[in-house]
mmCIF file of C-alpha atoms in Angstrom:
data_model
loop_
_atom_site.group_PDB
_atom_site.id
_atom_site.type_symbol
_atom_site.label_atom_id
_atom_site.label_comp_id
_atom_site.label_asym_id
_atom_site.label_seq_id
_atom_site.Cartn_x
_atom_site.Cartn_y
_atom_site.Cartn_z
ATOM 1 C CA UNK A 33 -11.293 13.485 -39.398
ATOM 2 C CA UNK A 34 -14.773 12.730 -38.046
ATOM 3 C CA UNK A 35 -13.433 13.289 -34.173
ATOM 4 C CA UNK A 36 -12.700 17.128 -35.339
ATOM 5 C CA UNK A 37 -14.854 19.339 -34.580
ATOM 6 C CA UNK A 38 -14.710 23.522 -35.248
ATOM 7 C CA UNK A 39 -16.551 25.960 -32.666
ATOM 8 C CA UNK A 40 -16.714 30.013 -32.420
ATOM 9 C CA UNK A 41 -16.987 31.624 -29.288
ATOM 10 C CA UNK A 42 -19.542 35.403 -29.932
ATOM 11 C CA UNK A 43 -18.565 36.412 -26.976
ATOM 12 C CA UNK A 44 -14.829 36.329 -26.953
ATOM 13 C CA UNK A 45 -14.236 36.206 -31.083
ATOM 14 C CA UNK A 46 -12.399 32.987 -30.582
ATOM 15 C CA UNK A 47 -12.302 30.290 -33.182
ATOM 16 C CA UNK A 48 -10.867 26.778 -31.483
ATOM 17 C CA UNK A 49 -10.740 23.656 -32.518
ATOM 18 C CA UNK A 50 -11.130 19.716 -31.093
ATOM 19 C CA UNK A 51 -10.069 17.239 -31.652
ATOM 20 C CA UNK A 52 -11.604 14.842 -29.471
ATOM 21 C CA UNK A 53 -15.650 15.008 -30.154
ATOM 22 C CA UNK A 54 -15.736 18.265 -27.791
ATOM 23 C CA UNK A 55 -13.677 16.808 -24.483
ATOM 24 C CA UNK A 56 -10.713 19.559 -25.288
ATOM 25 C CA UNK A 57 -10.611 22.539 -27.533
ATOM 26 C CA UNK A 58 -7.569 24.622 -28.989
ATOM 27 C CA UNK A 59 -7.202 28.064 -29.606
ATOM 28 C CA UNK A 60 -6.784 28.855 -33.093
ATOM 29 C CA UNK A 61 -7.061 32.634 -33.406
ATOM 30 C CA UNK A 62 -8.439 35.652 -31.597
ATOM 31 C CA UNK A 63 -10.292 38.427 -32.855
ATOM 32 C CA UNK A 64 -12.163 36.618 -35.297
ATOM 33 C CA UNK A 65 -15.276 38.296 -37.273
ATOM 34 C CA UNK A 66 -17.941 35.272 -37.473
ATOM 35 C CA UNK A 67 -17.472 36.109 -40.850
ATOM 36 C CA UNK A 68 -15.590 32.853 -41.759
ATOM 37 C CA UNK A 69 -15.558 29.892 -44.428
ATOM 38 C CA UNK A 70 -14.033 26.656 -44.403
ATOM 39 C CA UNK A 71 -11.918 25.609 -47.105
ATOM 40 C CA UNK A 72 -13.078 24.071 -50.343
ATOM 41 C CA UNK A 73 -10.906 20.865 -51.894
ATOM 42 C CA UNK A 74 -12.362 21.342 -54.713
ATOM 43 C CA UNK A 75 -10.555 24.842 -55.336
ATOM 44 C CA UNK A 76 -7.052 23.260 -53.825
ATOM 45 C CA UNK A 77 -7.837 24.168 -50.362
ATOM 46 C CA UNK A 78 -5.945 21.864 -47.814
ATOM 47 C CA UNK A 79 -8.993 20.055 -46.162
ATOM 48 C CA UNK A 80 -8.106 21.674 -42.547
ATOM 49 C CA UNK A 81 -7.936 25.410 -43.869
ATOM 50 C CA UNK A 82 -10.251 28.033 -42.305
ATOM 51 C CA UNK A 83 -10.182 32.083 -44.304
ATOM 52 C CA UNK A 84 -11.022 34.536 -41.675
ATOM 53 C CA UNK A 85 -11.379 37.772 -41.244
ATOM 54 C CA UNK A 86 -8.539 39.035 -38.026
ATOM 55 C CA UNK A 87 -9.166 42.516 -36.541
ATOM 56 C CA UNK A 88 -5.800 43.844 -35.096
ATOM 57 C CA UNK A 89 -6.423 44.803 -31.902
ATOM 58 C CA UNK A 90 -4.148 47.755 -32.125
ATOM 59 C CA UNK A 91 -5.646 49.711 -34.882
ATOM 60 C CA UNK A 92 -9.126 47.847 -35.584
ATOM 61 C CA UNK A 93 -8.458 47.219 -38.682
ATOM 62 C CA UNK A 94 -9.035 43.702 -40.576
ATOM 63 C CA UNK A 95 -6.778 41.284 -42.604
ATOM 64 C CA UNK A 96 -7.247 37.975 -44.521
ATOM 65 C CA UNK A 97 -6.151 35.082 -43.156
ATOM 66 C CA UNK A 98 -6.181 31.626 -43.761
ATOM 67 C CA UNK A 99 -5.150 28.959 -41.053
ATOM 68 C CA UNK A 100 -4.360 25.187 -41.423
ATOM 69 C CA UNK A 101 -4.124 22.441 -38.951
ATOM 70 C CA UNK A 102 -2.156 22.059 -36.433
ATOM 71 C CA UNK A 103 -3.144 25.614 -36.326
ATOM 72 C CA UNK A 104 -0.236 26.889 -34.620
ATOM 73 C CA UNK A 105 1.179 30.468 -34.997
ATOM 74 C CA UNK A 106 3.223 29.579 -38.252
ATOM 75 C CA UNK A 107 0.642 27.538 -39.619
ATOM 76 C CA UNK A 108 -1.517 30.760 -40.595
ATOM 77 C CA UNK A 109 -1.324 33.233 -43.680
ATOM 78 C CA UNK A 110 -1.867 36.856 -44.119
ATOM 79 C CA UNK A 111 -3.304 36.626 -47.246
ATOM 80 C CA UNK A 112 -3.469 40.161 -47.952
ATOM 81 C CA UNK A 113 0.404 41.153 -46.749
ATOM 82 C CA UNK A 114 1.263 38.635 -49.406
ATOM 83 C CA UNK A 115 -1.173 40.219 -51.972
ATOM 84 C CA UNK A 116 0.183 44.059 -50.678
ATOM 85 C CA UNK A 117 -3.550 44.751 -49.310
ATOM 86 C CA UNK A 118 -3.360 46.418 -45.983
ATOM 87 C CA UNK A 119 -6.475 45.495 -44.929
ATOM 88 C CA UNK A 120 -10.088 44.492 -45.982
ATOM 89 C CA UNK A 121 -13.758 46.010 -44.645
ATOM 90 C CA UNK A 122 -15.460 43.846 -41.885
ATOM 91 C CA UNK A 123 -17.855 41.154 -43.645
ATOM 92 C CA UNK A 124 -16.109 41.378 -47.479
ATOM 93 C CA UNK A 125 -14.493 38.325 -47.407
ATOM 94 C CA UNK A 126 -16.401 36.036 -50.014
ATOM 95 C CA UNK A 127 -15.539 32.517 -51.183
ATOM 96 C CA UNK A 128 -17.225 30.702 -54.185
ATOM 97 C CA UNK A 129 -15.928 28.255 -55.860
ATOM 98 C CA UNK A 130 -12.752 29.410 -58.309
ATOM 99 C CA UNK A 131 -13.145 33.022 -56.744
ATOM 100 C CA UNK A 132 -12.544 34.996 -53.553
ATOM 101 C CA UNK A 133 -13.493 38.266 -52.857
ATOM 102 C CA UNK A 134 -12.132 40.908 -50.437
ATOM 103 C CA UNK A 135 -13.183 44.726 -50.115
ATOM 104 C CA UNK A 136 -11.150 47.729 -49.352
ATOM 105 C CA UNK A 137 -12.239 51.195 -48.306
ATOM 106 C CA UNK A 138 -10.756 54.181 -47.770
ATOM 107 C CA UNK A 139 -12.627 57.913 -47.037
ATOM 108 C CA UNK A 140 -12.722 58.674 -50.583
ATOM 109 C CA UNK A 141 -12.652 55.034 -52.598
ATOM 110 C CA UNK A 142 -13.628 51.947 -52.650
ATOM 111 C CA UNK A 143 -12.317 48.615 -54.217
ATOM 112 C CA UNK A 144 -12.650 45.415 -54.779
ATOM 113 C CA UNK A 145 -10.387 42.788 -54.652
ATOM 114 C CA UNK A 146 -10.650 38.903 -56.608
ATOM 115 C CA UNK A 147 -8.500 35.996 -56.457
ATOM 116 C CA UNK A 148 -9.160 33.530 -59.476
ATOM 117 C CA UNK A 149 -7.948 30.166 -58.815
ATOM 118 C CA UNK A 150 -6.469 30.738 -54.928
ATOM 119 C CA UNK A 151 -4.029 33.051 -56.987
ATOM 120 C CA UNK A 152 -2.799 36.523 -56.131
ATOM 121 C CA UNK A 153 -5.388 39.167 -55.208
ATOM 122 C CA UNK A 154 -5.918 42.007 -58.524
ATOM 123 C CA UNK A 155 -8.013 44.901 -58.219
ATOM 124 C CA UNK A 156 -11.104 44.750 -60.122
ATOM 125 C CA UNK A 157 -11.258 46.990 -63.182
ATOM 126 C CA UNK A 158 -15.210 48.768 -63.739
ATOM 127 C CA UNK A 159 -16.170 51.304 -66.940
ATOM 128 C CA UNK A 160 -16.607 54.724 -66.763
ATOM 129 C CA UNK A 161 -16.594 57.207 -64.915
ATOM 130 C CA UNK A 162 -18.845 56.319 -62.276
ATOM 131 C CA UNK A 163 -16.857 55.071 -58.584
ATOM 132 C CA UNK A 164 -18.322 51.896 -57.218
ATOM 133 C CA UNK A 165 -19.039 52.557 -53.248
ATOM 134 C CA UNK A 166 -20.213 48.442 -52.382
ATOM 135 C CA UNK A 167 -20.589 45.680 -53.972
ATOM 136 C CA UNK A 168 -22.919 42.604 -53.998
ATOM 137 C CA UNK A 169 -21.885 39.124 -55.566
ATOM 138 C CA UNK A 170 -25.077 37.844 -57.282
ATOM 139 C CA UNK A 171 -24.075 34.752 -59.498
ATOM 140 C CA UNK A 172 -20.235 33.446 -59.578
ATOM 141 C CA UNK A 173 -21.320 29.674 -61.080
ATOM 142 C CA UNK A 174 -20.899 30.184 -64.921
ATOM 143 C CA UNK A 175 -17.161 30.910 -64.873
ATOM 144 C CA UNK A 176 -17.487 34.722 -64.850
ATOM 145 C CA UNK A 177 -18.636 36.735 -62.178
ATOM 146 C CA UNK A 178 -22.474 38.545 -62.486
ATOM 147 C CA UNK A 179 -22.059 41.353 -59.774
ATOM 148 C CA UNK A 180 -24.005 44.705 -58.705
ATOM 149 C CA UNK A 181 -21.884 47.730 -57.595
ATOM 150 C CA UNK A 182 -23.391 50.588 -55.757
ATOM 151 C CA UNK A 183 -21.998 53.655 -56.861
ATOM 152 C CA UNK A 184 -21.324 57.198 -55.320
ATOM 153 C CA UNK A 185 -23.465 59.116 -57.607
ATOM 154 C CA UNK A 186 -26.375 57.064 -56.096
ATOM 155 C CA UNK A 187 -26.874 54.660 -59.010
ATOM 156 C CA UNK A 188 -26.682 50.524 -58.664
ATOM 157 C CA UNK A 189 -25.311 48.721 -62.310
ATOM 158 C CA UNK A 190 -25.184 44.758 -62.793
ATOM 159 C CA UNK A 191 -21.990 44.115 -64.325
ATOM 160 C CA UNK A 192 -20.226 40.774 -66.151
ATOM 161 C CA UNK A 193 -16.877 39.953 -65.854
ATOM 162 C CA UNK A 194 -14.365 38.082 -67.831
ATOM 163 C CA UNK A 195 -13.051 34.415 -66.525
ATOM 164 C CA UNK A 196 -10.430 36.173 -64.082
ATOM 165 C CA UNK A 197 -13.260 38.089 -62.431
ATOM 166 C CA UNK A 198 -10.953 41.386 -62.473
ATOM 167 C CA UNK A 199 -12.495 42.909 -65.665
ATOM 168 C CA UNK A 200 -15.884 44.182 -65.542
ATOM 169 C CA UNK A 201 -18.378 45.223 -68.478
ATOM 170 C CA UNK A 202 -21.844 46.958 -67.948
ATOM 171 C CA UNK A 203 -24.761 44.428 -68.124
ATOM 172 C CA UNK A 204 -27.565 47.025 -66.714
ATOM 173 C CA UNK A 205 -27.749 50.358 -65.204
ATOM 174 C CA UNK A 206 -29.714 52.464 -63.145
ATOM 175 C CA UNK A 207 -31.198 49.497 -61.025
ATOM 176 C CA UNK A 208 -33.712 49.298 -58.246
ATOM 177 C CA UNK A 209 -32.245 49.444 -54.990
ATOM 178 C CA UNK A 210 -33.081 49.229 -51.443
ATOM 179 C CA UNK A 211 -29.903 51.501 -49.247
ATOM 180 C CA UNK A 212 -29.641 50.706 -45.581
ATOM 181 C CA UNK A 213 -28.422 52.575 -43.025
ATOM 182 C CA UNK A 214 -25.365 50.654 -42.556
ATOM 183 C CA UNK A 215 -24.100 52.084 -46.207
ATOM 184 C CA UNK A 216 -24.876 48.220 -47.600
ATOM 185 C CA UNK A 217 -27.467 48.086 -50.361
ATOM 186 C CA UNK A 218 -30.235 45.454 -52.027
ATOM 187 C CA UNK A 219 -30.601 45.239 -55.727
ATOM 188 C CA UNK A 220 -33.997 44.701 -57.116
ATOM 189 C CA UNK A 221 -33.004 41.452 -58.563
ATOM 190 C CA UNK A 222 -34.767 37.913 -58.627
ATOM 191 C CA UNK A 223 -33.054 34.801 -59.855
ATOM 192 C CA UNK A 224 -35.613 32.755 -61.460
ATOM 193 C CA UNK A 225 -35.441 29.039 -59.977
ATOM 194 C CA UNK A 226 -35.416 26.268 -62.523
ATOM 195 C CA UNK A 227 -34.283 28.531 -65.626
ATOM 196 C CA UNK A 228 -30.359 29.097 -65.171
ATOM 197 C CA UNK A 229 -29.002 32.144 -65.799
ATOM 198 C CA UNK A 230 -32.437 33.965 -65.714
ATOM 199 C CA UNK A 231 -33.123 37.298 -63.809
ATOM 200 C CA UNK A 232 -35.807 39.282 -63.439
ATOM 201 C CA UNK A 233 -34.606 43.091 -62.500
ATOM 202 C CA UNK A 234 -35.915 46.604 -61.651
ATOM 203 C CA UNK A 235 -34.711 49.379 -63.677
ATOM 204 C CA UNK A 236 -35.467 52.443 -63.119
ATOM 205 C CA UNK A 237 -36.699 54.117 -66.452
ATOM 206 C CA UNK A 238 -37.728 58.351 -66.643
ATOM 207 C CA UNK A 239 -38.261 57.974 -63.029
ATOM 208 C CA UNK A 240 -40.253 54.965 -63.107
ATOM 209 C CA UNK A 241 -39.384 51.069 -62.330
ATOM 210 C CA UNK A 242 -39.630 49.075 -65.194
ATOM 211 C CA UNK A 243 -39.248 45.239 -64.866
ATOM 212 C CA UNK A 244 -36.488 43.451 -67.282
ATOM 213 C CA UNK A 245 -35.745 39.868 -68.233
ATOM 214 C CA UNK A 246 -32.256 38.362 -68.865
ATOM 215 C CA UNK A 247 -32.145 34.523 -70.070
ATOM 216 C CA UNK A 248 -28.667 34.637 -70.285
ATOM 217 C CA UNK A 249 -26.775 35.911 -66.957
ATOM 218 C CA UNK A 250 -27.480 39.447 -67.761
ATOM 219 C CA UNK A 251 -25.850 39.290 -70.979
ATOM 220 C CA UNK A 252 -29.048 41.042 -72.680
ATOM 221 C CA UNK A 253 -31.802 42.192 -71.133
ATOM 222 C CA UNK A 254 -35.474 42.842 -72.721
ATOM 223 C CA UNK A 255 -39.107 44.067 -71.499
ATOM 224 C CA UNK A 256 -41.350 41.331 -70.348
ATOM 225 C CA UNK A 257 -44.576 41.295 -72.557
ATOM 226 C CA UNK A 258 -48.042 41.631 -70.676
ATOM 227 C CA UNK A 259 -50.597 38.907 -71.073
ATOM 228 C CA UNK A 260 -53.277 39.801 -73.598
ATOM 229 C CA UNK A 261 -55.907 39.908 -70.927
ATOM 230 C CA UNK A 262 -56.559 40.219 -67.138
ATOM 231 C CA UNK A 263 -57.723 38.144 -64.039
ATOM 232 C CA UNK A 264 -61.508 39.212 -65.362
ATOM 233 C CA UNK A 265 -60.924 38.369 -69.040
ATOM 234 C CA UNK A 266 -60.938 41.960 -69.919
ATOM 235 C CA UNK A 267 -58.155 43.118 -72.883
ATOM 236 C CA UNK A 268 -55.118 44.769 -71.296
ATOM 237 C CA UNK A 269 -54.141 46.732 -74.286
ATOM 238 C CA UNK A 270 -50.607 46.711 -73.128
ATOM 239 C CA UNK A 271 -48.074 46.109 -76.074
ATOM 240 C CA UNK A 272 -44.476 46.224 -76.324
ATOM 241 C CA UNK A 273 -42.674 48.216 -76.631
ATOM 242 C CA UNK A 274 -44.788 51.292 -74.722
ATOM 243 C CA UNK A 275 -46.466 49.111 -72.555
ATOM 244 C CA UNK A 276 -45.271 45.952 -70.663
ATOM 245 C CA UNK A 277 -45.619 43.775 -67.401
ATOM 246 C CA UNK A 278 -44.176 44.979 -63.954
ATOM 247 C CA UNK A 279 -43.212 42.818 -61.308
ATOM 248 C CA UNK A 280 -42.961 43.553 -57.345
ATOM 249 C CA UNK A 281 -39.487 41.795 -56.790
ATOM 250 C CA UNK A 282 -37.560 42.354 -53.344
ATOM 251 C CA UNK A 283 -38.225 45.756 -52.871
ATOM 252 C CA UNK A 284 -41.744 46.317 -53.354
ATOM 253 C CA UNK A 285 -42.027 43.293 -50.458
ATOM 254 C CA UNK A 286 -39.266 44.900 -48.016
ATOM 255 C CA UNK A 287 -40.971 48.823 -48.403
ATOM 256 C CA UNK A 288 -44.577 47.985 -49.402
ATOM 257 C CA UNK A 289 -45.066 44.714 -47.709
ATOM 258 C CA UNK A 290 -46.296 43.170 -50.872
ATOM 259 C CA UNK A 291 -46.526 39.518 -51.861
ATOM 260 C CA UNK A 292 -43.154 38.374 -53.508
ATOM 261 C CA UNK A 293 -42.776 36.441 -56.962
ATOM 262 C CA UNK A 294 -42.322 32.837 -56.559
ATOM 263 C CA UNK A 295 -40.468 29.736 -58.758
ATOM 264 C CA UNK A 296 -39.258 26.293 -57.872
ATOM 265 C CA UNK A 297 -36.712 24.726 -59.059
ATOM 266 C CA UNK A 298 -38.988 21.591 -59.814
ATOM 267 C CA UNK A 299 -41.553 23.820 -61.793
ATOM 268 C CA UNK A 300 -39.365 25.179 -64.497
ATOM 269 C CA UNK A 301 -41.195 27.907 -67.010
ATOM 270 C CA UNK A 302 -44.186 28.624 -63.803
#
């Protein structure tokens, strides 16, 4: 309806709704994280539905929840009471496309959620021994899911999934990684524009980064050769598989301040 319009309040955590171009609004829910997306058609989503993240006000914990219009009390779902979650971290909601992603903590695990196909919510299955501790969606277009988990033994992995998104195998370990503060991390990882499915990564290699190349969604990953010779025409002498060409990707820029990589999707290959 082009007269409906959607609007979230900061300072009360109140999502409303109008549906008169603004002259009257409607109180959908309280205690809304800004953390929201609208729904996708696409995926089966009603074109009305809104999945939110609700805090309870009681224990300050956070739920799932979708709502659909006329948005009354009855007309919204706790999605993860009906998927026997009882309750998600603040700002894991995720929607793309086929898949949506929650993420549950506790003091001594973490876990993460998928729904494939606006299904039931499974817990995603990693290898080994290793226990993810937060997890960053980097590619969910190719009908499986390219993800990086941070893990409590202070390692990052890139991981592939099957079509479900609940199985996981390893694509790359011991990766680059910026940790913040707020427990939330930032893999050294650079989609190349205008070559899908290619990545340039950060791995860190007897103590030292090491830039790889994947041309296939992390599937396999290999050394990038250096050019034969530098910016002054003299001979590198750098050949695989001792030797090979670094890259300063996203964390060389956020620590070191230096100049990122750059591609366009209308310059393919440059």
């Amino acid at each position: 309806d082009q007269d409906t319009l959607y609007g979230y309040s900061f300072g009360d955590r109140q999502v409303r709704v109008s549906s008169d171009l603004g002259k009257t609004w409607k109180l959908v829910r309280k205690y809304v994280n800004p953390h929201l997306f609208w729904g996708d058609v696409g995926q089966g989503d009603h074109n009305t539905s809104i999945h939110m993240e609700v805090q309870d006000p009681l224990t300050g914990r956070y739920k799932y929840m979708t709502c659909l219009a006329p948005y009354q009390d009855d007309d919204c779902q706790d999605v993860t009471a009906a998927s026997d979650i009882s309750h998600i971290d603040m700002d894991s909601l995720l929607l793309h496309k086929e898949y949506i992603f929650v993420q549950q903590s506790s003091p001594f695990s973490t876990h993460l959620y998928v729904s494939y196909k606006r299904g039931v919510f499974r817990r995603a299955h990693f290898p080994g021994d290793l226990h993810p501790q937060d997890f960053s969606i980097v590619n969910a277009d190719e009908g499986q899911v390219f993800i990086a988990a941070n893990h409590m033994e202070s390692s990052v992995s890139l991981y592939l999934s099957d079509a479900t998104g609940v199985y996981y195998t390893l694509s790359l370990e011991r990766v680059v990684a910026l940790r913040q503060r707020s427990g939330k991390f930032d893999a050294d990882l650079y989609e190349v524009q205008g070559l899908k499915g290619t990545y340039l990564v950060n791995q860190l290699t007897d103590n030292s980064p090491c830039t790889m190349i994947s041309y296939d969604q992390g599937g396999q990953w290999e050394k990038i050769p250096a050019p034969p010779r530098d910016r002054q025409g003299g001979a590198t002498n750098c050949k695989l598989p001792s030797c090979s060409l670094h890259l300063h990707l996203k964390y060389s820029t956020l620590v070191y301040g230096r100049t990122p990589i750059l591609s366009e999707v209308n310059a393919p290959g440059i």
